[in-house]
Coordinates of C-alpha atoms and ligand atoms in Angstrom, one line a residue:
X37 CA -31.0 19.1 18.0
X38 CA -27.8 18.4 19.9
X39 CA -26.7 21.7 21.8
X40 CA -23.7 22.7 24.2
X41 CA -24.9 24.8 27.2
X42 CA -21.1 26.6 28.2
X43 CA -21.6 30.5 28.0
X44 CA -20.5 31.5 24.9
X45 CA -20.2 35.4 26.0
X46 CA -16.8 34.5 27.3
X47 CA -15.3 33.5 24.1
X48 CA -12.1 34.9 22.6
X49 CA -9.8 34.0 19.7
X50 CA -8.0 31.3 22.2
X51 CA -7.4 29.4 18.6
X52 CA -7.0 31.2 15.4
X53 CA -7.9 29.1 12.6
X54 CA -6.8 29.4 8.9
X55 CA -9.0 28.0 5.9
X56 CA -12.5 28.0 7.2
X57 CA -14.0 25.4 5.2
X58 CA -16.3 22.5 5.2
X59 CA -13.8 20.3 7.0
X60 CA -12.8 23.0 9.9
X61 CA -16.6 23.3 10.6
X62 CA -17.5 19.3 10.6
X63 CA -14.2 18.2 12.4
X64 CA -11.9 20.8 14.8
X65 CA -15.0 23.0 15.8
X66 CA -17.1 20.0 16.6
X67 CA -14.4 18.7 19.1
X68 CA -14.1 22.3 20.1
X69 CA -17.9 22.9 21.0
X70 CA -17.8 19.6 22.8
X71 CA -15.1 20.0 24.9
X72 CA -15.6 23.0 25.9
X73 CA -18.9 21.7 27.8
X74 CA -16.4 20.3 30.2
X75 CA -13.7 23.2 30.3
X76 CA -13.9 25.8 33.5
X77 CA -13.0 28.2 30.4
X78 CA -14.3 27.8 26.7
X79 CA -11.8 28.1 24.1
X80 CA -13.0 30.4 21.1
X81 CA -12.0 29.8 17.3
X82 CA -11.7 32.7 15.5
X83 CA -11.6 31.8 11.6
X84 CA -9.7 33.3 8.8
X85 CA -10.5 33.0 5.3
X86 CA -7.4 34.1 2.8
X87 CA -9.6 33.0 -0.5
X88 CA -12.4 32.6 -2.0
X89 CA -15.5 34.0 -2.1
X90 CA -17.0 36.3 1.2
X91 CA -20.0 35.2 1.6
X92 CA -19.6 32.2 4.1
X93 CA -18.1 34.5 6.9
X94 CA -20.4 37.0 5.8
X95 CA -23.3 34.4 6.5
X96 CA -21.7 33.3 9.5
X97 CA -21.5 36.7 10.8
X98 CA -24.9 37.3 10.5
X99 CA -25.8 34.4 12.5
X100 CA -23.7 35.4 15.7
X101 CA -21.1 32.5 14.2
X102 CA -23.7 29.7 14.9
X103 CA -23.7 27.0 12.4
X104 CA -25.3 23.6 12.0
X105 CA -23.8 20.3 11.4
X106 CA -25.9 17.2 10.2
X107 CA -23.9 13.9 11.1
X108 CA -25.2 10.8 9.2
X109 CA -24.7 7.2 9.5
X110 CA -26.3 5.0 7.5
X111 CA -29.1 4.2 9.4
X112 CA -29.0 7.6 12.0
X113 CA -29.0 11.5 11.2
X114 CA -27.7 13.3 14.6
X115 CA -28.4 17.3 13.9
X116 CA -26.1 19.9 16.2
X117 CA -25.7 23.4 16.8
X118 CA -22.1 24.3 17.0
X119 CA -21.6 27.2 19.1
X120 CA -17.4 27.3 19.5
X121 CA -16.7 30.0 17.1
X122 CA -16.3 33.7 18.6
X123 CA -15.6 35.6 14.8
X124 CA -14.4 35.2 11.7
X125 CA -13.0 37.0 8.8
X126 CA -12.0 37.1 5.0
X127 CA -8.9 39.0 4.2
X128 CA -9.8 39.5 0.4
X129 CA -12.7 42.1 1.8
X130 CA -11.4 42.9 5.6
X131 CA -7.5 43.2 4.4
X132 CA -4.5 40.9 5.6
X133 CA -4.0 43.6 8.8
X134 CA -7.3 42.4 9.9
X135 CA -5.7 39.0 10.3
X136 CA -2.2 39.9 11.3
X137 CA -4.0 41.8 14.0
X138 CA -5.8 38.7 14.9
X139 CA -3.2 36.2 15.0
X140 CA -1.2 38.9 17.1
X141 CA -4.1 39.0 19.9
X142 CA -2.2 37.9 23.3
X143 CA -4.5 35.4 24.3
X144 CA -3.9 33.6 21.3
X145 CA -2.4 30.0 21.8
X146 CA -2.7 27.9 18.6
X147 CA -2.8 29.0 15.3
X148 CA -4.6 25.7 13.2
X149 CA -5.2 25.3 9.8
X150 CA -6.9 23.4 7.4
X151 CA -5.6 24.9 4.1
X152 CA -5.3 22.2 1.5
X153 CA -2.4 20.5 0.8
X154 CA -1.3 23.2 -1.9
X155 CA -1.6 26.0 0.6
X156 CA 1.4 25.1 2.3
X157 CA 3.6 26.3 -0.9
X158 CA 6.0 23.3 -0.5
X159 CA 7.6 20.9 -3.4
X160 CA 5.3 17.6 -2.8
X161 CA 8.3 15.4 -3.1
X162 CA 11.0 17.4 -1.1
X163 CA 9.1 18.9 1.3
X164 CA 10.1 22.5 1.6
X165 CA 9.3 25.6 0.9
X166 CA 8.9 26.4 -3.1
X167 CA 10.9 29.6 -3.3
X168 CA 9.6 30.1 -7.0
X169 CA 5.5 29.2 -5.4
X170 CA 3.9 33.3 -6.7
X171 CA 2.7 33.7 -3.7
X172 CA 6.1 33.2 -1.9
X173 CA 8.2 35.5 -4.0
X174 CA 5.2 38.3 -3.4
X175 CA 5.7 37.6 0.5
X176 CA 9.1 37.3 0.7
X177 CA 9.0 40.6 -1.2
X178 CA 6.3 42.0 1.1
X179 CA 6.3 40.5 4.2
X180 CA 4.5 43.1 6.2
X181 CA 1.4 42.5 3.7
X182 CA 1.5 38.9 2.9
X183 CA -1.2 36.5 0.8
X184 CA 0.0 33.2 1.6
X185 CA -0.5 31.2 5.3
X186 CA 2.8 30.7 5.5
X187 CA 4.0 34.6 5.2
X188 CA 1.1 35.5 7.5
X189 CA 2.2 32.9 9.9
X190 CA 6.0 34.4 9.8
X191 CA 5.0 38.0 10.4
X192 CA 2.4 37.5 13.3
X193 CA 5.3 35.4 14.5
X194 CA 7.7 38.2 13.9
X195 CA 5.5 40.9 15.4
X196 CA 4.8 38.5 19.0
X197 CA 8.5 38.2 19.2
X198 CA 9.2 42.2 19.3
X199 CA 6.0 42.7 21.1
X200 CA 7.7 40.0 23.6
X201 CA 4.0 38.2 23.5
X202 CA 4.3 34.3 24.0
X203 CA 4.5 32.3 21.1
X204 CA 1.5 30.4 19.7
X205 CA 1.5 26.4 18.9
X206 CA 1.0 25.8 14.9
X207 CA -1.5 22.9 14.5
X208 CA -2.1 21.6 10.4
X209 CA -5.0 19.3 10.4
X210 CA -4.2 19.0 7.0
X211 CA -4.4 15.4 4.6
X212 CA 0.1 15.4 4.9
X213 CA 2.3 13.2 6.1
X214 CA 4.3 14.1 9.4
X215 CA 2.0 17.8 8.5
X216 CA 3.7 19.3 11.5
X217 CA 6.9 18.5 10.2
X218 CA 6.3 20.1 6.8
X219 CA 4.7 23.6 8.2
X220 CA 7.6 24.1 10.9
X221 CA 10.1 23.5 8.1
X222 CA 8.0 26.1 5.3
X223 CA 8.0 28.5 7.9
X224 CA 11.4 28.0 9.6
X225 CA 12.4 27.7 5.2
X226 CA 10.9 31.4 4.7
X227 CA 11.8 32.9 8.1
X228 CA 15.3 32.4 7.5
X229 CA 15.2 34.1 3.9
X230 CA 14.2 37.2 6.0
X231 CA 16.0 37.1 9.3
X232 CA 18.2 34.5 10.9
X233 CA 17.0 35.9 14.0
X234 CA 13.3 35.2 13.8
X235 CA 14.0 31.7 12.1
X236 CA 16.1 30.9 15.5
X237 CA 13.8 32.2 17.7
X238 CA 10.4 30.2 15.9
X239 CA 12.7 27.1 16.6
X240 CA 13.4 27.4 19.7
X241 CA 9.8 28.4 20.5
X242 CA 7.5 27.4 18.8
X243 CA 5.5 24.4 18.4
X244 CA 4.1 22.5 15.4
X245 CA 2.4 19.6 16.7
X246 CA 1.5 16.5 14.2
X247 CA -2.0 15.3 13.7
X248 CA -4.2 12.6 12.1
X249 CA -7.4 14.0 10.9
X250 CA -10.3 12.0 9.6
X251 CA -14.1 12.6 8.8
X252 CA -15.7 12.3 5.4
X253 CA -17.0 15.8 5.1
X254 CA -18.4 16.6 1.5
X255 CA -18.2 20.1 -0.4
X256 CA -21.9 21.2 0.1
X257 CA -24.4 21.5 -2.9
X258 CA -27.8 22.9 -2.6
X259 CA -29.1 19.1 -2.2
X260 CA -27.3 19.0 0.9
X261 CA -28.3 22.1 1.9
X262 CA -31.8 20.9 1.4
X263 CA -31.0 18.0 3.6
X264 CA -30.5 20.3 6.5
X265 CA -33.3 22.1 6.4
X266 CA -35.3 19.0 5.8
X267 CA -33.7 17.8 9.0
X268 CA -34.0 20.7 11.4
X269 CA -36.7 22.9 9.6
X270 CA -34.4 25.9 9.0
X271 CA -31.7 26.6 6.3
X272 CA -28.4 27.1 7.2
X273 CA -25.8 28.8 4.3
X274 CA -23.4 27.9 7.2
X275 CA -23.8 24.0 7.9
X276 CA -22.5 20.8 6.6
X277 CA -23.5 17.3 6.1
X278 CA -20.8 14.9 7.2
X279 CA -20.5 11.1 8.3
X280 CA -21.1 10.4 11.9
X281 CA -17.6 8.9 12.3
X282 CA -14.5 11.2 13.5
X283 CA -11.2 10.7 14.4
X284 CA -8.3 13.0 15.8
X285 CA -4.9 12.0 17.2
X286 CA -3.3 14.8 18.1
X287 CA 0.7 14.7 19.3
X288 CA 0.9 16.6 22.1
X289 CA 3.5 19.2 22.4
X290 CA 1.7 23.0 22.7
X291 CA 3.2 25.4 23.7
X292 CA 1.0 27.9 25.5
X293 CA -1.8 25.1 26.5
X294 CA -4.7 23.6 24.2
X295 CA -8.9 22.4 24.8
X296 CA -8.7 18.9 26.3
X297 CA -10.1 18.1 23.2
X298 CA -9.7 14.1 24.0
X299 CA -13.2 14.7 26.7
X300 CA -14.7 14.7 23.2
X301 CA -13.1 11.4 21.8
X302 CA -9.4 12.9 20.6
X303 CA -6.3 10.9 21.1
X304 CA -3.1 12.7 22.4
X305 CA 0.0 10.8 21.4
X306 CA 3.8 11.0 21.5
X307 CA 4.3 10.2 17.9
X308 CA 1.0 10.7 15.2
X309 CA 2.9 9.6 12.2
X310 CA 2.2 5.9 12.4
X311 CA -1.9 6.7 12.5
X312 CA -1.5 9.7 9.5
X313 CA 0.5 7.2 7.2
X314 CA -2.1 4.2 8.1
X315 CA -5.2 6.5 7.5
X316 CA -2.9 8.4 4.4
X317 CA -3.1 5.5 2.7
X318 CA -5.5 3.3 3.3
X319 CA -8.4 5.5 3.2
X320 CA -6.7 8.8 1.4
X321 CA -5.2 6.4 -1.0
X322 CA -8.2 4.7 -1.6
X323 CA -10.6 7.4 -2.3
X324 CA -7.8 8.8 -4.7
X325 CA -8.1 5.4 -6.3
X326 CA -11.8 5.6 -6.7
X327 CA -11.7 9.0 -7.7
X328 CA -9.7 8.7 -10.7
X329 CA -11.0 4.8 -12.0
X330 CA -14.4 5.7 -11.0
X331 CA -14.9 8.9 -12.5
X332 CA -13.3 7.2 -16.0
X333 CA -15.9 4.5 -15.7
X334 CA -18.6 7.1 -15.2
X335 CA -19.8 7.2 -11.4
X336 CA -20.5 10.3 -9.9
X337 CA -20.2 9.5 -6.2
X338 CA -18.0 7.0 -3.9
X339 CA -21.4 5.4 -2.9
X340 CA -21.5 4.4 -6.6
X341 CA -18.3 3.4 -6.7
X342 CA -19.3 1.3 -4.0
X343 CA -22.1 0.0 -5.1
X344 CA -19.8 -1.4 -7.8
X345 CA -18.5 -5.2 -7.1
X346 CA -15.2 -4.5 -8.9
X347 CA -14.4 -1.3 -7.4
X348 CA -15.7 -2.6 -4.8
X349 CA -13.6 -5.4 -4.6
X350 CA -10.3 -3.0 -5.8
X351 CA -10.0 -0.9 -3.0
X352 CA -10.2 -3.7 -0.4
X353 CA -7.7 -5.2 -2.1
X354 CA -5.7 -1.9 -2.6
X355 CA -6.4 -1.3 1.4
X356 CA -5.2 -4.7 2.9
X357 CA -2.9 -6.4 0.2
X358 CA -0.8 -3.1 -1.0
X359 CA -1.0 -0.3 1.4
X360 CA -1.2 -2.0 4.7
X361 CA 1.7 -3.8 3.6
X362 CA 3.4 -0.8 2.5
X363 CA 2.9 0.4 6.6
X364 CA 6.0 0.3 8.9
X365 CA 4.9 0.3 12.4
X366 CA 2.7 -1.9 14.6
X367 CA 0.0 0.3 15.8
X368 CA -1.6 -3.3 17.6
X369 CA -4.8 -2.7 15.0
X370 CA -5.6 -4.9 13.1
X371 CA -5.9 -3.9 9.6
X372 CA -8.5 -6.0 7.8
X373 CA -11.0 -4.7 10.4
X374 CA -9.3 -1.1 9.6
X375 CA -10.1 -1.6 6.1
X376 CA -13.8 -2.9 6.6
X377 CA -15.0 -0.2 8.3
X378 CA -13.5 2.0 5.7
X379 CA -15.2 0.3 3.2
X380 CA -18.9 0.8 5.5
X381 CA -17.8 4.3 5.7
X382 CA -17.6 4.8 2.1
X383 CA -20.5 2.7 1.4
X384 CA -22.7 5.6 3.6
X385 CA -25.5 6.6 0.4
X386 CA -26.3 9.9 2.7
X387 CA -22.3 11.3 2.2
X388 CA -22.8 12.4 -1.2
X389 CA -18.7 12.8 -1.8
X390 CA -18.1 13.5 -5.5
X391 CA -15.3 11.7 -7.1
X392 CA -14.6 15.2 -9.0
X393 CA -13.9 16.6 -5.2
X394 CA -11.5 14.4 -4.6
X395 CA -9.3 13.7 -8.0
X396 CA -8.8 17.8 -7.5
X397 CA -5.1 18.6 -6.8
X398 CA -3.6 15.2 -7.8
X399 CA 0.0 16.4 -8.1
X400 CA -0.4 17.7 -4.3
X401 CA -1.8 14.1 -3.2
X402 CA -0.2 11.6 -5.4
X403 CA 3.3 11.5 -3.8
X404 CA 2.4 10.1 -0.4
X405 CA -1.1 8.4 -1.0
X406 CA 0.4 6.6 -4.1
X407 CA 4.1 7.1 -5.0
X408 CA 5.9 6.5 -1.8
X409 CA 3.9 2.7 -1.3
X410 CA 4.3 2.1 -4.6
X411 CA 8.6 2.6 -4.1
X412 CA 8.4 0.5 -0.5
X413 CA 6.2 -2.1 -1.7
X414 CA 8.7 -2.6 -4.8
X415 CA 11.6 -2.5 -1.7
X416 CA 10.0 -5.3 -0.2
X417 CA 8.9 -7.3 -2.9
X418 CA 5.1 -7.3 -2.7
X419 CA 3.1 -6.5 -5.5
X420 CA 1.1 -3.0 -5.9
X421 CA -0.8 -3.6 -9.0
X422 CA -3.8 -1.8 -7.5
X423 CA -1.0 1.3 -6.7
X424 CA -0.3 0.9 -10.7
X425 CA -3.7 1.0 -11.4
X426 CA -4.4 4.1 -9.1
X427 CA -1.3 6.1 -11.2
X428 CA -2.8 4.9 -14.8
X429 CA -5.7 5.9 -13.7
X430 CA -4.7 9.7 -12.5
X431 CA -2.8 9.8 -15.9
X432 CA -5.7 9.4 -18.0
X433 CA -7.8 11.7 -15.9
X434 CA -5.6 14.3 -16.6
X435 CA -4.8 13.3 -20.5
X436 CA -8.5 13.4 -20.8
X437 CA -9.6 16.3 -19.3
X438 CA -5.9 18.1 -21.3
X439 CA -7.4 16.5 -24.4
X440 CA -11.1 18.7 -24.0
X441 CA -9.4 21.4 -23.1
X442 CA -10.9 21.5 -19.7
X443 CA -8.8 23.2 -16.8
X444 CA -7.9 20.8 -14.1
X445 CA -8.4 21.9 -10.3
X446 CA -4.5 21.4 -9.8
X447 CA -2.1 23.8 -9.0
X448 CA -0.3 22.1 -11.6
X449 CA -3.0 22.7 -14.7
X450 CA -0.6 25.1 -16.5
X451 CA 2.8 22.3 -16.0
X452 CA 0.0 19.8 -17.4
X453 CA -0.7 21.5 -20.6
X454 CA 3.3 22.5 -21.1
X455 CA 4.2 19.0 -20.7
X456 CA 1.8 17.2 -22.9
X457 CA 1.9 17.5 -27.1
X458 CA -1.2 16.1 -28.6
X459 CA 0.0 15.0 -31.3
X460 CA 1.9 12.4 -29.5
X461 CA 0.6 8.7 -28.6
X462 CA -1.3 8.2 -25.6
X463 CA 1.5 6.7 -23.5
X464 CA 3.8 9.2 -24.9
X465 CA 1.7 11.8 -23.3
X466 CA 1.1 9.9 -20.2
X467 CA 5.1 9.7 -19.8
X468 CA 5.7 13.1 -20.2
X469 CA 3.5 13.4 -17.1
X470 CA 5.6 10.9 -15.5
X471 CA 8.2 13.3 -15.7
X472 CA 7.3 16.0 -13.3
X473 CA 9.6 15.2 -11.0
X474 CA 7.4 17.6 -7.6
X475 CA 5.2 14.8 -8.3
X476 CA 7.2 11.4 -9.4
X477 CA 10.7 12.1 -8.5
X478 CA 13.3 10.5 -10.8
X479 CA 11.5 7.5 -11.0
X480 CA 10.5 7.8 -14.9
X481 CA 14.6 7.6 -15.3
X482 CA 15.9 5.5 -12.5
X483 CA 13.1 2.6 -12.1
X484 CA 12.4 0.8 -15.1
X485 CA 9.7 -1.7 -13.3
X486 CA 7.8 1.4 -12.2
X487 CA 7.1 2.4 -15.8
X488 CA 6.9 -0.8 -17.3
X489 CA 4.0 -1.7 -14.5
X490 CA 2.5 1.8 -14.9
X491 CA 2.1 1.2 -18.7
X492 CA 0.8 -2.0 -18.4
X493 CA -2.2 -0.3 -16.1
X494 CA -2.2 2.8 -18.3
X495 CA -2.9 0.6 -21.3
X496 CA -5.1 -2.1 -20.1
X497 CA -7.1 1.0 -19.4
X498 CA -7.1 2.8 -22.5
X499 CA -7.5 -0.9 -24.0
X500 CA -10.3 -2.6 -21.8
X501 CA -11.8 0.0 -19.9
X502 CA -11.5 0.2 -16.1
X503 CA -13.6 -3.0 -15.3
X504 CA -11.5 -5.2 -17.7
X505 CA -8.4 -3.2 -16.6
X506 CA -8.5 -4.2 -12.7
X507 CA -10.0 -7.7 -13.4
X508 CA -6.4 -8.1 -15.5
X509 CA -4.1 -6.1 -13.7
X510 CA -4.5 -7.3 -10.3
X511 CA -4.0 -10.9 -11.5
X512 CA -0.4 -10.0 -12.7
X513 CA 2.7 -11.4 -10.8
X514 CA 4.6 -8.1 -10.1
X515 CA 6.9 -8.7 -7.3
Ligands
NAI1093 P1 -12.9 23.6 1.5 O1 -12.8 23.8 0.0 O2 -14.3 23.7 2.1 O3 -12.0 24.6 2.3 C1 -10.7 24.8 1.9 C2 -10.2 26.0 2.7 O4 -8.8 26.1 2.4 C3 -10.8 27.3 2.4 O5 -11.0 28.0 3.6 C4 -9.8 28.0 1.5 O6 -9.9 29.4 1.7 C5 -8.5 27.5 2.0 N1 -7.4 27.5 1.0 C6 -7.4 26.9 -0.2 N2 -6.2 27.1 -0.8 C7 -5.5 27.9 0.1 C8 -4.3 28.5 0.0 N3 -3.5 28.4 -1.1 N4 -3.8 29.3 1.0 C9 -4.6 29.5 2.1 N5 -5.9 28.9 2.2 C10 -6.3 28.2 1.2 O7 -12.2 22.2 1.8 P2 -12.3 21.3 3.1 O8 -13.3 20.3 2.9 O9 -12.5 22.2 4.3 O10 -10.9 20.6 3.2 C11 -9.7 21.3 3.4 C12 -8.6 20.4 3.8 O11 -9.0 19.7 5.0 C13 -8.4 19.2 2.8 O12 -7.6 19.7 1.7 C14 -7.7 18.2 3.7 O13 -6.3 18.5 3.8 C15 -8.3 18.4 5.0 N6 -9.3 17.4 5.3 C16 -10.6 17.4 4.7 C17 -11.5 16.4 4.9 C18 -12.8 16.4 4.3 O14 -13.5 15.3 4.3 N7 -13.3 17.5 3.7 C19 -11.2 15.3 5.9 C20 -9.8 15.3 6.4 C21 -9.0 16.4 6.1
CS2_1094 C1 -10.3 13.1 0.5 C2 -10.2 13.5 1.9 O1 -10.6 15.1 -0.7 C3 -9.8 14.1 -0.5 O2 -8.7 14.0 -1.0 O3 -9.6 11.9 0.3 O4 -10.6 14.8 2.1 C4 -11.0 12.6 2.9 O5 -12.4 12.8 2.7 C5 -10.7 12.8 4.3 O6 -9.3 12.7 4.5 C6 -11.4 11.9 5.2 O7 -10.9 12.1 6.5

């Protein structure tokens, strides 16, 4: 068992971190614990849950926040005790004061979060706030008692300012393009409904730092859970199973200091979008791709899907002939050697990551792993049949799972069933789809090669099944 030795007795809420889930515990704490081992003064995370169920933090606080993380390769299992987080909380059974309280602590310097895409509230394609998100129109009603990240974010913000406390940097380690970009502008959006003031003062103060995230960290099942025990000879409701690979660039502008999380392998940069739009997608978009086509032709995991020569083949194809190409800036890597470790990393048979995991909030993940290549590759003229393919392939998830009856884990489920009339043909349905314009834009009106190419995967699909359909598709001469 790997173990950190730094005395923990020490350790404050330095960070405060929102969404404490599988990926916050495998990833930022990790980094966290580590670099802390070389840190005259630990930085503590203290972690807030705003959903779900209580029984994690519960768990956690019964085991003095101590938690166990199982890191697999394909060939190596590394076990380690990560000892980094000073408390946590859930604000369905502690209430949001509890938090606000938190977040409004003096030492507190960064605020991170790892919240899903959909937790920011904003339109996928524009980028800012949704003023008609529930959750908004409830803070921006009630913004001493807020329920979304955003409105708590706004009135610990509000509070530090009249306290005169210094402002805290906001860090999303979230799965969005230019993420920092997005959170400053849905908080600076629902500060200035409020007070003009406030929405001044947060942008002149504080700061919300860009980052690429990456490690393959799996919702846990009780297999896994078995795994750990079968590795370290305890259980742990607390731990995760992730791949041993991990990967942070961080750009770094904090405002009131931050760990020197690169002693534990991090990367501070001036500018992070050129690694988040190269990892966005060529591994995001990939799994997306694999996801959707794989679940339709059955497989339950990515392994599978990898252990499948035509999937297989797909998304190194999708990877190195459509995304990269979609990529604008030179980051000196070179990208078939990007791509190939990808595809190891997805071939790892311990990282049971279930296609259903990731196909969950397509609407919130199509736009920039799929839509925006798609629109650049067609501006410069290179085929993105795989792209096509990816699209047809999210349609028909959703038309399928509509058709059952089943709800969809997207925040979009209720827009899905509006939308689609089953008496209609299958492509009828799939273009109504094609409509939502938070997800597509305008492109179902303006771009007539989008939706003649989209159709042509949709019905080589539908036709041929997903085998057939890539073995076709990708042969075509869309440029
Ligand atoms: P998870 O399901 O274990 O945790 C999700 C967390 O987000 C929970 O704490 C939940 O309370 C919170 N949350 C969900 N909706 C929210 C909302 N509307 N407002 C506030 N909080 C909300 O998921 P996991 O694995 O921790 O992933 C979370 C995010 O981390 C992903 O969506 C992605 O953006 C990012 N990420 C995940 C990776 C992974 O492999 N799991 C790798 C890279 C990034
Ligand atoms: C996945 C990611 O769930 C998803 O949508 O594509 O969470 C993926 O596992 C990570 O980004 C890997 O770093």
């Amino acid at each position: 068992m790997e173990k950190t030795t730094y005395n923990r007795q020490v350790l404050k809420a330095d960070i405060v971190h929102l969404g404490l889930g599988a990926f916050h515990r495998g990833h930022q704490a990790v980094y966290t614990d580590l670099s802390n081992e070389s840190m005259e003064s630990p930085w503590g995370i203290f972690g807030i849950n705003l959903l779900g169920s209580a029984d994690l933090v519960d768990a956690l606080n019964s085991q003095q926040c101590l938690f166990t993380v199982v890191e697999k390769s394909a060939t190596a299992t590394t076990c380690r005790q990560v000892r980094a987080l000073a408390g946590a909380l859930h604000t369905p059974a502690s209430g949001i004061q509890a938090a606000i309280n938190k977040l409004t602590e003096a030492q507190v310097k960064i605020v991170s979060l790892t919240i899903t895409e959909k937790g920011y509230c904003t339109d996928p394609q524009s980028r800012r706030l949704d003023l008609a998100n529930p959750l908004i129109r409830h803070d921006l009603t009630s913004p001493r008692a807020p329920q979304s990240a955003i409105g708590l974010l706004v009135e610990a913000l509000r509070i530090r300012r009249e306290k005169a406390l210094s402002p805290f940097s906001v860090l999303s380690c979230d799965n969005i393009p230019a993420n920092g970009v997005l959170t400053r502008n849905a908080v600076l959006d629902f500060a200035s409904q409020l007070d003009a003031g406030l929405a001044a003062w947060i942008e002149q103060q504080v700061t919300f730092p860009g980052t690429m995230v990456d490690r393959i960290v799996p919702a846990m099942t009780p297999e896994q859970f078995a795994v750990i025990e079968a590795e370290t000879g305890y259980a742990d409701p607390c731990g995760v199973v992730c791949e041993d690979f991990r990967q942070w660039v961080i750009e770094d502008n904090f405002v009131a200091g931050r760990p020197q999380w690169d002693n534990a392998g991090a990367m501070f940069v001036q500018d992070v979008v050129p690694y988040e739009e190269m990892k966005l997608r060529m591994l995001n978009g990939s799994h997306s791709f694999l996801a959707y086509n794989g679940s339709l032709a059955g497989y339950e995991f990515i392994s599978e899907c990898m252990a499948d020569p035509v999937l297989n083949a797909a998304v190194f194809h999708l990877m190195v002939d459509e995304q990269a190409k979609s990529l604008d800036l030179d980051l000196h890597l070179d990208v078939d050697q990007y791509a190939r470790l990808l595809i190891a990393r997805f071939c790892n048979p311990h990282i049971k990551h279930k296609t259903s995991q990731i196909a969950m909030d397509g609407s919130q993940k199509l736009p920039q792993r799929a839509i925006d290549p798609w629109r650049t590759l067609q501006a410069r003229k290179v085929q993105r049949n795989g792209l096509s393919l990816l699209i047809a392939g999210w349609l028909h998830f959703v038309l399928d799972a509509v058709s059952r009856g089943q709800t969809l884990a997207d925040p979009l489920n209720d827009e899905f069933y509006a939308r689609v009339t089953p008496q209609d043909s299958s492509w009828e349905r799939a273009h109504a789809l094609l409509q939502i314009e938070s997800i597509f834009g305008t492109l179902a009106s303006s771009n007539a090669m989008f939706m003649n190419e989209v159709r042509q995967a949709f019905v080589a699909i539908e036709k041929d099944g997903v085998h057939a359909a890539i073995n076709h598709v990708l042969q075509q001469e869309n440029v």
